[in-house]
Amino acid sequence: MSDRPSTFADSLGEKLLFLVDLALAVGAVVLSVALPRALDAPPLFVVASLFATILLLWAANGARTHPVTTFGTKREVEYAVARDETCDECGGHVEVGEKRRFAERTFAFGVPLSTGDWGVNVYCENCREGDGARESLTSDEERVDHDALLELA
């Protein structure tokens, strides 16, 4: 959640996403009952299909970490303050520096399905500013104000 105040567009967007989620859930439940009945499946199969659908919807709701419209591969970088560690770039001691956690994940409906490449890098103040990584971030990578993080340390 960001610190910026909520706007009418934000609240409308949240309500629309809720309605889309609700419509998808109702559609999945109806399909899980209608499809087995259309195939003349036994009643036990219909109940099992409905139970499995509800269980999957419940699990997917808790697993979603991004908007429901997130699909495909996304590279994310999270930043934090590093203290008393070794710089991965120059090998020097880091009193206060930057820790970058990166991951390349594949998403469907906002749920991370797999994590490919991932890792953690620690940089001292000199290497953090000299490597140009802040300028090379693409638009789908998360960005954080590094100087504000260091001021909080």
CSV table of C-alpha atoms in Angstrom, one decimal:
chain,number,residue,atom,x,y,z
A,1,MET,CA,0.0,0.0,0.0
A,2,SER,CA,1.4,3.4,-0.9
A,3,ASP,CA,1.4,6.5,1.3
A,4,ARG,CA,-0.5,8.6,-1.2
A,5,PRO,CA,-4.1,9.3,-0.5
A,6,SER,CA,-6.7,7.2,-2.1
A,7,THR,CA,-8.5,8.8,-5.0
A,8,PHE,CA,-12.0,8.2,-6.5
A,9,ALA,CA,-10.3,6.4,-9.4
A,10,ASP,CA,-8.5,4.1,-7.0
A,11,SER,CA,-11.6,3.2,-5.1
A,12,LEU,CA,-13.6,2.7,-8.3
A,13,GLY,CA,-10.8,0.5,-9.6
A,14,GLU,CA,-10.8,-1.6,-6.5
A,15,LYS,CA,-14.6,-2.1,-6.7
A,16,LEU,CA,-14.3,-3.1,-10.4
A,17,LEU,CA,-11.6,-5.6,-9.6
A,18,PHE,CA,-13.8,-7.1,-6.8
A,19,LEU,CA,-16.7,-7.4,-9.3
A,20,VAL,CA,-14.4,-9.1,-11.8
A,21,ASP,CA,-13.1,-11.5,-9.1
A,22,LEU,CA,-16.7,-12.3,-8.1
A,23,ALA,CA,-17.8,-12.9,-11.7
A,24,LEU,CA,-14.8,-15.2,-12.3
A,25,ALA,CA,-15.6,-17.1,-9.1
A,26,VAL,CA,-19.3,-17.5,-9.9
A,27,GLY,CA,-18.4,-18.5,-13.5
A,28,ALA,CA,-16.0,-21.1,-12.3
A,29,VAL,CA,-18.5,-22.6,-9.8
A,30,VAL,CA,-21.3,-22.7,-12.4
A,31,LEU,CA,-18.9,-24.3,-15.0
A,32,SER,CA,-17.7,-26.9,-12.4
A,33,VAL,CA,-21.3,-28.0,-11.9
A,34,ALA,CA,-22.7,-27.5,-15.5
A,35,LEU,CA,-19.9,-29.3,-17.4
A,36,PRO,CA,-20.0,-32.6,-15.5
A,37,ARG,CA,-23.8,-32.6,-15.7
A,38,ALA,CA,-23.7,-31.9,-19.5
A,39,LEU,CA,-21.4,-34.9,-19.8
A,40,ASP,CA,-23.8,-37.1,-17.8
A,41,ALA,CA,-21.2,-37.6,-15.0
A,42,PRO,CA,-22.4,-39.2,-11.8
A,43,PRO,CA,-23.6,-36.9,-9.0
A,44,LEU,CA,-20.5,-37.7,-6.9
A,45,PHE,CA,-18.3,-36.3,-9.7
A,46,VAL,CA,-20.3,-33.1,-9.8
A,47,VAL,CA,-19.9,-32.6,-6.0
A,48,ALA,CA,-16.1,-33.4,-6.3
A,49,SER,CA,-15.7,-30.9,-9.2
A,50,LEU,CA,-17.5,-28.2,-7.2
A,51,PHE,CA,-15.4,-28.9,-4.1
A,52,ALA,CA,-12.2,-28.8,-6.1
A,53,THR,CA,-13.2,-25.5,-7.8
A,54,ILE,CA,-14.0,-23.8,-4.5
A,55,LEU,CA,-10.8,-25.1,-2.9
A,56,LEU,CA,-8.7,-23.8,-5.9
A,57,LEU,CA,-10.4,-20.4,-5.8
A,58,TRP,CA,-9.8,-20.1,-2.0
A,59,ALA,CA,-6.1,-21.0,-2.4
A,60,ALA,CA,-5.6,-18.7,-5.4
A,61,ASN,CA,-7.2,-15.8,-3.6
A,62,GLY,CA,-4.5,-16.0,-0.9
A,63,ALA,CA,-1.7,-16.6,-3.3
A,64,ARG,CA,-2.3,-13.5,-5.5
A,65,THR,CA,0.4,-10.9,-4.9
A,66,HIS,CA,-0.2,-8.7,-8.0
A,67,PRO,CA,-3.2,-7.4,-9.8
A,68,VAL,CA,-5.4,-10.0,-11.4
A,69,THR,CA,-4.4,-8.6,-14.8
A,70,THR,CA,-0.7,-9.6,-14.3
A,71,PHE,CA,0.4,-12.3,-16.9
A,72,GLY,CA,3.7,-13.4,-18.2
A,73,THR,CA,7.2,-13.0,-16.9
A,74,LYS,CA,8.1,-10.1,-14.7
A,75,ARG,CA,11.5,-9.1,-13.3
A,76,GLU,CA,11.2,-7.4,-9.9
A,77,VAL,CA,13.9,-5.8,-7.7
A,78,GLU,CA,13.3,-4.9,-4.1
A,79,TYR,CA,15.7,-2.6,-2.2
A,80,ALA,CA,16.6,-2.5,1.5
A,81,VAL,CA,19.4,-1.0,3.6
A,82,ALA,CA,22.4,-3.3,4.2
A,83,ARG,CA,24.5,-3.1,7.3
A,84,ASP,CA,27.7,-4.8,8.3
A,85,GLU,CA,28.0,-7.0,5.2
A,86,THR,CA,30.5,-7.5,2.4
A,87,CYS,CA,30.0,-5.7,-0.9
A,88,ASP,CA,29.4,-8.2,-3.8
A,89,GLU,CA,31.0,-5.8,-6.3
A,90,CYS,CA,34.3,-4.7,-4.7
A,91,GLY,CA,34.5,-7.1,-1.7
A,92,GLY,CA,34.9,-4.3,0.8
A,93,HIS,CA,33.1,-4.0,4.1
A,94,VAL,CA,29.7,-2.3,4.0
A,95,GLU,CA,28.8,-0.3,7.1
A,96,VAL,CA,25.6,1.2,5.5
A,97,GLY,CA,24.8,0.3,1.9
A,98,GLU,CA,22.1,-1.2,-0.3
A,99,LYS,CA,20.8,-4.7,-0.5
A,100,ARG,CA,19.0,-5.7,-3.8
A,101,ARG,CA,16.8,-8.8,-3.9
A,102,PHE,CA,15.8,-9.7,-7.5
A,103,ALA,CA,13.5,-12.3,-8.9
A,104,GLU,CA,12.2,-13.2,-12.3
A,105,ARG,CA,8.7,-14.7,-11.9
A,106,THR,CA,6.0,-16.0,-14.2
A,107,PHE,CA,2.5,-14.9,-13.4
A,108,ALA,CA,-1.1,-15.9,-14.3
A,109,PHE,CA,-4.0,-13.9,-13.0
A,110,GLY,CA,-1.7,-12.2,-10.5
A,111,VAL,CA,-0.5,-15.5,-8.9
A,112,PRO,CA,3.2,-16.3,-9.2
A,113,LEU,CA,3.4,-19.7,-10.8
A,114,SER,CA,7.2,-20.1,-10.9
A,115,THR,CA,10.4,-18.2,-10.0
A,116,GLY,CA,13.3,-18.5,-12.4
A,117,ASP,CA,16.4,-16.5,-11.7
A,118,TRP,CA,16.6,-14.9,-8.2
A,119,GLY,CA,19.2,-13.7,-5.7
A,120,VAL,CA,20.5,-11.0,-3.4
A,121,ASN,CA,23.3,-8.6,-4.0
A,122,VAL,CA,24.8,-6.2,-1.4
A,123,TYR,CA,26.5,-3.0,-2.5
A,124,CYS,CA,28.6,-0.4,-0.6
A,125,GLU,CA,27.8,3.3,-1.1
A,126,ASN,CA,30.5,3.7,-3.9
A,127,CYS,CA,29.5,0.7,-5.9
A,128,ARG,CA,25.8,1.4,-5.5
A,129,GLU,CA,26.2,4.8,-7.1
A,130,GLY,CA,28.7,3.7,-9.8
A,131,ASP,CA,27.0,0.7,-11.3
A,132,GLY,CA,24.2,2.6,-13.1
A,133,ALA,CA,21.6,0.0,-12.1
A,134,ARG,CA,19.2,2.7,-11.0
A,135,GLU,CA,19.1,4.2,-14.5
A,136,SER,CA,18.8,0.9,-16.3
A,137,LEU,CA,15.7,-0.4,-14.6
A,138,THR,CA,12.8,-1.0,-17.0
A,139,SER,CA,9.3,0.2,-16.5
A,140,ASP,CA,8.0,-3.2,-15.2
A,141,GLU,CA,10.6,-3.3,-12.4
A,142,GLU,CA,9.8,-1.8,-9.0
A,143,ARG,CA,11.8,1.3,-8.0
A,144,VAL,CA,12.4,2.7,-4.6
A,145,ASP,CA,13.9,6.0,-3.5
A,146,HIS,CA,17.4,4.8,-2.3
A,147,ASP,CA,18.4,8.0,-0.6
A,148,ALA,CA,15.2,7.9,1.5
A,149,LEU,CA,16.0,4.3,2.5
A,150,LEU,CA,19.5,5.3,3.6
A,151,GLU,CA,18.2,8.3,5.6
A,152,LEU,CA,16.0,5.9,7.6
A,153,ALA,CA,18.9,3.8,8.5
